[in-house]
Coordinates of C-alpha atoms in Angstrom, one line a residue:
Chain A
X1 CA 15.2 3.8 -53.4
X2 CA 18.1 5.2 -51.4
X3 CA 16.3 8.5 -51.3
X4 CA 13.3 6.8 -49.9
X5 CA 15.3 5.1 -47.1
X6 CA 17.0 8.4 -46.2
X7 CA 13.7 10.1 -46.1
X8 CA 12.2 7.5 -43.8
X9 CA 15.2 7.5 -41.5
X10 CA 15.3 11.3 -41.3
X11 CA 11.6 11.4 -40.6
X12 CA 11.9 8.7 -37.9
X13 CA 14.7 10.5 -36.0
X14 CA 13.2 13.9 -36.4
X15 CA 9.8 12.8 -35.1
X16 CA 11.4 11.1 -32.0
X17 CA 13.4 14.2 -31.2
X18 CA 10.4 16.5 -31.6
X19 CA 8.2 14.3 -29.5
X20 CA 10.7 13.9 -26.7
X21 CA 11.9 17.5 -26.7
X22 CA 8.8 19.5 -27.4
X23 CA 5.5 17.7 -27.5
X24 CA 5.9 15.6 -24.4
X25 CA 6.5 18.7 -22.4
X26 CA 3.4 20.7 -23.4
X27 CA 1.3 19.4 -20.5
X28 CA -1.8 21.3 -21.6
X29 CA -4.2 21.7 -18.6
X30 CA -1.8 19.8 -16.4
X31 CA -1.3 16.5 -18.2
X32 CA -2.6 16.5 -21.8
X33 CA 0.1 15.9 -24.3
X34 CA -0.2 15.2 -28.1
X35 CA 1.7 12.4 -29.7
X36 CA 2.4 13.7 -33.2
X37 CA 5.1 11.0 -33.8
X38 CA 2.1 9.1 -35.3
X39 CA 3.0 11.1 -38.4
X40 CA 5.2 8.2 -39.2
X41 CA 2.4 5.7 -39.0
X42 CA 0.1 8.0 -41.1
X43 CA 2.7 8.9 -43.8
X44 CA 4.4 5.6 -44.4
X45 CA 3.5 4.6 -48.0
X46 CA 0.6 2.1 -48.0
X47 CA 2.3 -0.1 -50.7
X48 CA 5.7 -0.3 -48.9
X49 CA 6.9 -3.3 -47.0
X50 CA 4.5 -4.1 -44.2
X51 CA 7.0 -6.3 -42.3
X52 CA 9.5 -3.5 -42.2
X53 CA 6.8 -1.1 -41.1
X54 CA 5.9 -3.3 -38.1
X55 CA 9.6 -3.5 -37.1
X56 CA 10.0 0.3 -37.5
X57 CA 6.9 1.0 -35.5
X58 CA 8.3 -1.3 -32.7
X59 CA 11.6 0.5 -32.8
X60 CA 10.0 3.9 -32.7
X61 CA 7.9 3.0 -29.6
X62 CA 10.9 1.4 -28.0
X63 CA 13.1 4.5 -28.3
X64 CA 10.3 6.7 -27.0
X65 CA 9.8 4.4 -24.0
X66 CA 13.5 4.5 -23.3
X67 CA 13.6 8.3 -23.5
X68 CA 10.3 8.9 -21.5
X69 CA 11.4 6.4 -18.8
X70 CA 8.0 4.7 -19.4
X71 CA 7.7 0.9 -19.2
X72 CA 6.4 -0.2 -22.5
X73 CA 3.2 1.6 -23.3
X74 CA 4.5 3.4 -26.4
X75 CA 6.0 0.2 -27.8
X76 CA 2.9 -1.8 -27.5
X77 CA 0.6 1.0 -28.7
X78 CA 2.7 1.9 -31.8
X79 CA 3.5 -1.7 -32.6
X80 CA -0.2 -2.6 -32.5
X81 CA -1.4 0.4 -34.5
X82 CA 1.3 -0.4 -37.2
X83 CA 0.1 -4.0 -37.3
X84 CA -3.6 -3.1 -37.8
X85 CA -3.0 -0.2 -40.2
X86 CA -3.8 -2.2 -43.4
X87 CA -7.2 -3.0 -41.9
X88 CA -7.8 0.6 -41.0
X89 CA -6.8 1.8 -44.4
X90 CA -9.1 -0.7 -46.1
X91 CA -11.9 0.4 -43.8
X92 CA -11.3 4.1 -44.4
X93 CA -10.5 4.2 -48.1
X94 CA -12.5 1.2 -49.3
X95 CA -11.9 0.8 -53.0
X96 CA -9.3 3.5 -53.1
X97 CA -7.1 1.6 -50.6
X98 CA -4.5 1.1 -53.4
X99 CA -3.7 4.8 -53.2
X100 CA -0.1 4.8 -52.0
X101 CA 0.0 8.2 -50.3
X102 CA -3.0 7.9 -48.1
X103 CA -3.1 11.4 -46.8
X104 CA -1.9 13.3 -49.8
X105 CA -3.5 13.0 -53.3
X106 CA -7.0 13.0 -54.4
X107 CA -8.7 11.1 -51.6
X108 CA -12.0 12.2 -50.1
X109 CA -11.8 14.4 -47.0
X110 CA -14.1 12.1 -45.0
X111 CA -11.9 9.1 -45.8
X112 CA -8.8 10.9 -44.7
X113 CA -10.4 12.0 -41.5
X114 CA -11.6 8.5 -40.7
X115 CA -8.1 7.1 -41.4
X116 CA -6.3 9.6 -39.2
X117 CA -8.8 9.5 -36.4
X118 CA -8.9 5.7 -36.2
X119 CA -5.1 5.5 -36.1
X120 CA -4.9 8.1 -33.4
X121 CA -7.7 6.8 -31.3
X122 CA -6.6 3.2 -31.3
X123 CA -3.0 4.2 -30.5
X124 CA -4.1 6.5 -27.6
X125 CA -6.5 4.0 -26.2
X126 CA -3.9 1.3 -26.0
X127 CA -1.3 3.7 -24.8
X128 CA -3.3 5.0 -21.9
X129 CA -4.7 1.6 -21.0
X130 CA -1.2 0.2 -20.5
X131 CA 0.1 3.3 -18.9
X132 CA -2.7 3.4 -16.3
X133 CA -3.4 -0.4 -16.2
X134 CA -6.1 -0.4 -13.6
X135 CA -9.8 -1.0 -13.7
X136 CA -10.4 1.9 -11.3
X137 CA -8.7 4.2 -13.8
X138 CA -11.1 3.4 -16.6
X139 CA -12.8 6.8 -16.6
X140 CA -9.4 8.4 -16.6
X141 CA -8.2 6.3 -19.5
X142 CA -11.2 7.3 -21.7
X143 CA -10.9 11.0 -20.8
X144 CA -7.2 11.1 -21.4
X145 CA -7.7 9.2 -24.7
X146 CA -10.3 11.6 -26.0
X147 CA -8.5 14.8 -25.0
X148 CA -5.1 13.7 -26.2
X149 CA -6.5 12.3 -29.4
X150 CA -8.3 15.5 -30.2
X151 CA -5.0 17.4 -29.6
X152 CA -2.9 15.0 -31.7
X153 CA -5.5 15.0 -34.5
X154 CA -5.6 18.8 -34.7
X155 CA -1.8 19.0 -34.8
X156 CA -1.5 16.3 -37.5
X157 CA -4.2 17.8 -39.6
X158 CA -2.8 21.3 -39.4
X159 CA 0.7 20.2 -40.3
X160 CA -0.6 18.1 -43.2
X161 CA -2.6 21.0 -44.5
X162 CA 0.4 23.3 -44.3
X163 CA 2.7 20.9 -46.3
X164 CA 0.2 19.4 -48.5
X165 CA 0.3 22.1 -51.3
X166 CA 0.7 19.7 -54.2
X167 CA -2.8 18.9 -55.2
Chain B
X1 CA 8.0 -29.0 -45.1
X2 CA 7.6 -26.6 -48.1
X3 CA 4.1 -26.0 -46.9
X4 CA 5.1 -25.1 -43.4
X5 CA 7.7 -22.6 -44.8
X6 CA 5.1 -21.2 -47.1
X7 CA 2.7 -20.8 -44.2
X8 CA 5.3 -19.0 -42.2
X9 CA 6.0 -16.7 -45.0
X10 CA 2.4 -15.9 -45.6
X11 CA 1.8 -15.1 -41.9
X12 CA 5.2 -13.4 -41.3
X13 CA 3.6 -10.1 -40.3
X14 CA 1.4 -11.7 -37.7
X15 CA 4.3 -13.7 -36.4
X16 CA 6.6 -10.7 -36.2
X17 CA 3.9 -8.7 -34.5
X18 CA 3.3 -11.4 -31.9
X19 CA 7.1 -11.8 -31.3
X20 CA 7.6 -8.1 -30.8
X21 CA 4.5 -7.8 -28.6
X22 CA 5.9 -10.6 -26.4
X23 CA 9.2 -8.8 -26.2
X24 CA 7.4 -5.5 -25.3
X25 CA 5.4 -7.3 -22.6
X26 CA 8.5 -8.8 -21.0
X27 CA 10.1 -5.3 -21.2
X28 CA 7.0 -3.9 -19.5
X29 CA 7.1 -6.5 -16.8
X30 CA 10.8 -6.0 -16.1
X31 CA 10.9 -2.3 -16.2
X32 CA 7.9 -1.3 -14.1
X33 CA 7.3 -2.5 -10.6
X34 CA 3.7 -1.4 -10.8
X35 CA 3.0 -3.4 -13.9
X36 CA 4.8 -6.4 -12.4
X37 CA 2.7 -6.4 -9.3
X38 CA -0.5 -5.9 -11.3
X39 CA 0.4 -8.9 -13.6
X40 CA 1.4 -10.9 -10.5
X41 CA -2.0 -10.1 -8.9
X42 CA -3.8 -11.3 -12.0
X43 CA -1.8 -14.5 -11.9
X44 CA -2.5 -14.9 -8.2
X45 CA -6.2 -14.4 -8.7
X46 CA -6.3 -17.2 -11.3
X47 CA -4.1 -19.7 -9.6
X48 CA -5.8 -19.0 -6.3
X49 CA -9.2 -20.3 -7.6
X50 CA -7.6 -23.4 -9.0
X51 CA -5.6 -24.2 -5.9
X52 CA -8.6 -23.6 -3.7
X53 CA -10.5 -26.2 -5.5
X54 CA -7.6 -28.6 -5.4
X55 CA -7.1 -28.0 -1.7
X56 CA -10.8 -28.4 -0.8
X57 CA -10.7 -31.9 -2.2
X58 CA -7.4 -33.0 -0.8
X59 CA -8.1 -31.4 2.6
X60 CA -11.0 -33.7 3.2
X61 CA -8.8 -36.8 3.4
X62 CA -6.4 -35.4 6.0
X63 CA -9.1 -34.1 8.5
X64 CA -8.1 -36.7 11.1
X65 CA -4.5 -35.6 11.2
X66 CA -5.4 -31.9 11.2
X67 CA -7.8 -32.4 14.1
X68 CA -5.0 -34.0 16.1
X69 CA -2.6 -31.1 15.3
X70 CA -5.3 -28.6 16.3
X71 CA -5.9 -30.4 19.6
X72 CA -2.2 -30.5 20.3
X73 CA -1.9 -26.8 19.6
X74 CA -4.9 -26.0 21.7
X75 CA -3.3 -27.8 24.6
X76 CA 0.0 -25.9 24.2
X77 CA -1.9 -22.6 24.0
X78 CA -3.8 -23.4 27.2
X79 CA -0.6 -24.1 28.9
X80 CA 0.8 -20.8 27.8
X81 CA -2.3 -19.0 28.9
X82 CA -2.1 -20.3 32.4
X83 CA 1.6 -19.4 32.6
X84 CA 1.1 -15.9 31.3
X85 CA -1.8 -15.3 33.8
X86 CA 0.6 -15.8 36.6
X87 CA 2.7 -12.8 35.5
X88 CA 1.5 -9.4 36.4
X89 CA 0.8 -8.0 33.0
X90 CA -0.1 -4.5 34.0
X91 CA 3.2 -3.7 35.6
X92 CA 5.1 -5.3 32.7
X93 CA 5.4 -2.8 29.9
X94 CA 6.3 -5.3 27.2
X95 CA 2.9 -6.9 27.5
X96 CA 1.1 -3.7 27.5
X97 CA 2.5 -2.6 24.1
X98 CA 2.6 -5.9 22.4
X99 CA -0.4 -5.2 20.2
X100 CA -0.7 -8.1 17.8
X101 CA -3.9 -9.4 16.2
X102 CA -4.1 -13.0 14.8
X103 CA -6.1 -14.2 11.9
X104 CA -6.4 -17.8 10.7
X105 CA -5.9 -18.8 7.1
X106 CA -5.5 -22.0 5.1
X107 CA -2.6 -22.7 2.8
X108 CA -3.7 -23.3 -0.7
X109 CA -0.4 -23.6 -2.4
X110 CA 3.1 -24.0 -1.0
X111 CA 6.4 -24.4 -2.8
X112 CA 9.7 -25.4 -1.2
X113 CA 11.7 -26.4 -4.2
X114 CA 12.7 -23.1 -5.7
X115 CA 15.1 -20.3 -4.8
X116 CA 12.2 -18.0 -4.0
X117 CA 9.4 -19.9 -2.5
X118 CA 5.9 -18.5 -2.0
X119 CA 2.7 -19.5 -0.3
X120 CA -0.9 -18.8 -1.4
X121 CA -3.4 -18.4 1.4
X122 CA -7.2 -18.6 1.1
X123 CA -7.9 -15.2 2.8
X124 CA -7.3 -11.8 1.3
X125 CA -8.1 -8.1 1.9
X126 CA -11.7 -9.0 2.8
X127 CA -10.4 -11.3 5.5
X128 CA -8.3 -8.3 6.9
X129 CA -5.1 -9.6 5.4
X130 CA -2.7 -6.8 4.5
X131 CA 0.8 -6.6 2.9
X132 CA 3.7 -7.2 5.2
X133 CA 1.9 -9.1 7.9
X134 CA 3.7 -12.0 9.4
X135 CA 2.7 -15.7 8.9
X136 CA 3.0 -18.2 11.7
X137 CA 2.4 -21.9 11.6
X138 CA 1.5 -24.2 14.5
X139 CA 5.2 -24.8 15.2
X140 CA 6.9 -21.6 14.3
X141 CA 7.2 -18.8 11.8
X142 CA 6.4 -19.4 8.1
X143 CA 6.8 -16.1 6.1
X144 CA 5.6 -12.6 5.3
X145 CA 2.5 -11.6 3.2
X146 CA 3.6 -9.8 0.0
X147 CA 0.5 -9.5 -2.1
X148 CA -3.2 -9.6 -1.5
X149 CA -6.4 -9.7 -3.6
X150 CA -9.9 -9.6 -2.1
X151 CA -10.0 -13.3 -1.6
X152 CA -6.5 -14.6 -1.6
X153 CA -3.1 -13.5 -0.6
X154 CA 0.4 -14.7 -1.3
X155 CA 3.3 -14.8 1.2
X156 CA 7.0 -15.0 0.8
X157 CA 8.0 -18.2 2.6
X158 CA 10.9 -18.2 5.1
X159 CA 12.4 -20.4 2.3
X160 CA 12.7 -17.3 0.1
X161 CA 16.3 -16.2 -0.5
X162 CA 15.4 -12.5 -0.1
X163 CA 13.8 -12.8 3.3
X164 CA 15.7 -12.0 6.4
X165 CA 14.2 -12.0 9.8
X166 CA 15.5 -10.7 13.1
X167 CA 16.1 -13.7 15.4
X168 CA 17.8 -14.4 18.7
X169 CA 18.9 -17.3 20.9
X170 CA 16.3 -18.0 23.5
X171 CA 18.8 -18.7 26.3
X172 CA 20.9 -15.6 26.3
X173 CA 19.1 -13.2 24.0
X174 CA 22.0 -12.7 21.5
X175 CA 20.4 -11.6 18.3
X176 CA 21.3 -11.8 14.6
X177 CA 19.3 -12.4 11.4
X178 CA 18.1 -15.6 10.0
X179 CA 17.7 -16.4 6.3
X180 CA 17.5 -19.3 4.0
X181 CA 20.7 -20.0 1.9
X182 CA 18.8 -22.3 -0.5
X183 CA 19.5 -26.0 -1.0
X184 CA 17.5 -27.9 1.6
X185 CA 14.1 -27.0 3.0
X186 CA 15.2 -27.9 6.6
X187 CA 18.3 -25.8 6.9
X188 CA 18.3 -22.1 7.8
X189 CA 21.3 -19.9 8.6
X190 CA 21.6 -17.5 11.5
X191 CA 24.4 -15.0 11.3
X192 CA 25.4 -11.9 13.1
X193 CA 25.8 -13.6 16.5
X194 CA 28.9 -12.3 18.1
X195 CA 31.4 -14.8 19.5
X196 CA 31.2 -13.3 23.0
X197 CA 28.0 -15.3 23.3
X198 CA 27.8 -18.9 24.1
X199 CA 26.2 -21.2 21.5
X200 CA 25.5 -24.9 21.9
X201 CA 23.9 -27.5 19.6
X202 CA 20.3 -27.9 20.6
X203 CA 19.7 -24.2 21.6
X204 CA 16.4 -22.8 20.6
X205 CA 16.2 -19.9 18.1
X206 CA 13.2 -17.5 18.4
X207 CA 12.1 -14.3 16.8
X208 CA 13.7 -11.1 18.2
X209 CA 11.4 -8.2 19.0
X210 CA 13.1 -6.0 16.4
X211 CA 11.2 -7.2 13.4
X212 CA 8.0 -5.3 12.5
X213 CA 6.4 -8.5 11.3
X214 CA 6.4 -10.9 14.3
X215 CA 5.9 -10.7 18.0
X216 CA 9.0 -11.7 19.9
X217 CA 9.8 -15.1 21.2
X218 CA 7.9 -17.0 18.4
X219 CA 9.9 -20.3 17.9
X220 CA 11.9 -20.7 14.7
X221 CA 14.1 -23.7 15.1
X222 CA 17.0 -25.2 17.0
X223 CA 20.7 -25.1 16.5
X224 CA 22.1 -28.2 14.8
X225 CA 25.6 -27.0 13.9
X226 CA 27.7 -23.9 14.2
X227 CA 31.1 -22.6 13.1
X228 CA 33.2 -19.6 13.4
X229 CA 33.5 -17.3 10.4
X230 CA 37.0 -16.6 9.2
X231 CA 37.0 -13.2 10.9
X232 CA 36.6 -15.0 14.3
X233 CA 34.1 -12.4 15.4
X234 CA 30.8 -13.9 14.4
X235 CA 29.2 -17.4 14.4
X236 CA 27.5 -18.9 11.4
X237 CA 24.8 -21.1 12.9
X238 CA 22.8 -23.8 11.1
X239 CA 19.2 -24.0 12.3
X240 CA 16.7 -26.7 11.8
X241 CA 13.3 -25.0 11.5
X242 CA 10.5 -26.3 13.7
X243 CA 8.0 -25.7 10.9
X244 CA 7.9 -28.5 8.4
X245 CA 7.6 -26.3 5.2
X246 CA 6.7 -29.4 3.1
X247 CA 3.5 -30.0 5.1
X248 CA 1.7 -26.8 5.9
X249 CA -2.1 -26.7 6.2
X250 CA -3.3 -24.0 8.6
X251 CA -1.4 -20.8 9.5
X252 CA -2.0 -17.7 11.5
X253 CA -1.5 -14.3 10.0
X254 CA -0.2 -11.7 12.5
X255 CA -0.9 -8.0 12.4
X256 CA 1.3 -5.6 14.2
X257 CA -1.2 -3.0 15.4
X258 CA 1.6 -0.6 16.3
X259 CA 3.4 -0.8 13.0
X260 CA 2.5 2.6 11.7
X261 CA 3.4 4.3 14.9
X262 CA 6.7 2.5 15.0
X263 CA 7.4 3.5 11.4
X264 CA 7.0 7.1 12.3
X265 CA 9.9 6.9 14.7
X266 CA 12.2 5.3 12.1
X267 CA 14.3 7.6 10.0

């Protein structure tokens, strides 16, 4: 139990630092950044406390907002994606939804991709909608969402494949 | 009771989500000026529709009174027109550069009971209303436009504690700035008038030409009381506004055509 808490806390802090120090400064093609702090949302055990998960998601977004000097876009996006994650996992894994480590053991590739892509796309769509917050910017919101989401998904997928040696 | 508690526990995730979301929205609103104005604009668009309906109905019953006011104002304007025609406008440079355009608008909503009062007008960017234009009523100045949507606009009332307007005494041109200290809708304060000038109860206060928002010599109010500040160098003058802020119906919105040019000269 203690080990679990330490692991989550370490993951939490490390992801915030990595995001702020490295990934938010990539600016690929001018303005496209990945948001791999969603690792946290993807990796959190499906059977752990959902209430705690929502609060942690909120805190993560809140810290990122403070460090990025943004108004509240990270907070709202991360909070919402944490809140809807049970629905997403039910949709993606169907009967296997009881599998606790969603991205690790014995789930089908297509299920894992659906799960990951849905989380990333929903998060990015909310994030850019709030950051831009303007009807005239609709096209920009969608383009940004798609580019950044592809970027984030590839980074998450590569990292997962690297560390996911236990089959 | 037990059932209520059970219901709360069953839906605790939803409740926590909504609570935190609310917090995040407040955070967003307070932290970003852009989001604040966008949210305000949304609110303005909704309340504008409602107040327009309300006003259309109530307006119908005060048509008689409004007609009289308009007639009275017309009469005053005609008087003014004849008096200006007698001045040689071409040789007088102040007339040549005073490029102000007037638009009429109707007041949909008007508050006077808060620390920061605002008006909602029935014309917006389609009706040529822009941010930072001055608003003038039939009897004197009213406020400054601060937000517009295509069909509506909102204005900071002179009864808004953050608004300060350049003003002067009509009789000797001594200028200072006028603002609303709060409390009563019929008391404004004029400060910055140096004690070398003569002040008397009943003097008229008008706009000075130094404000970008208003032409000069638009009436504001009259002096009802004044006192020396402790430093003995400036007066603090109580002014009774000519505009009755509790009963506004029609206003004029004034555009300063030279504003951009003037701004280029400012540091």
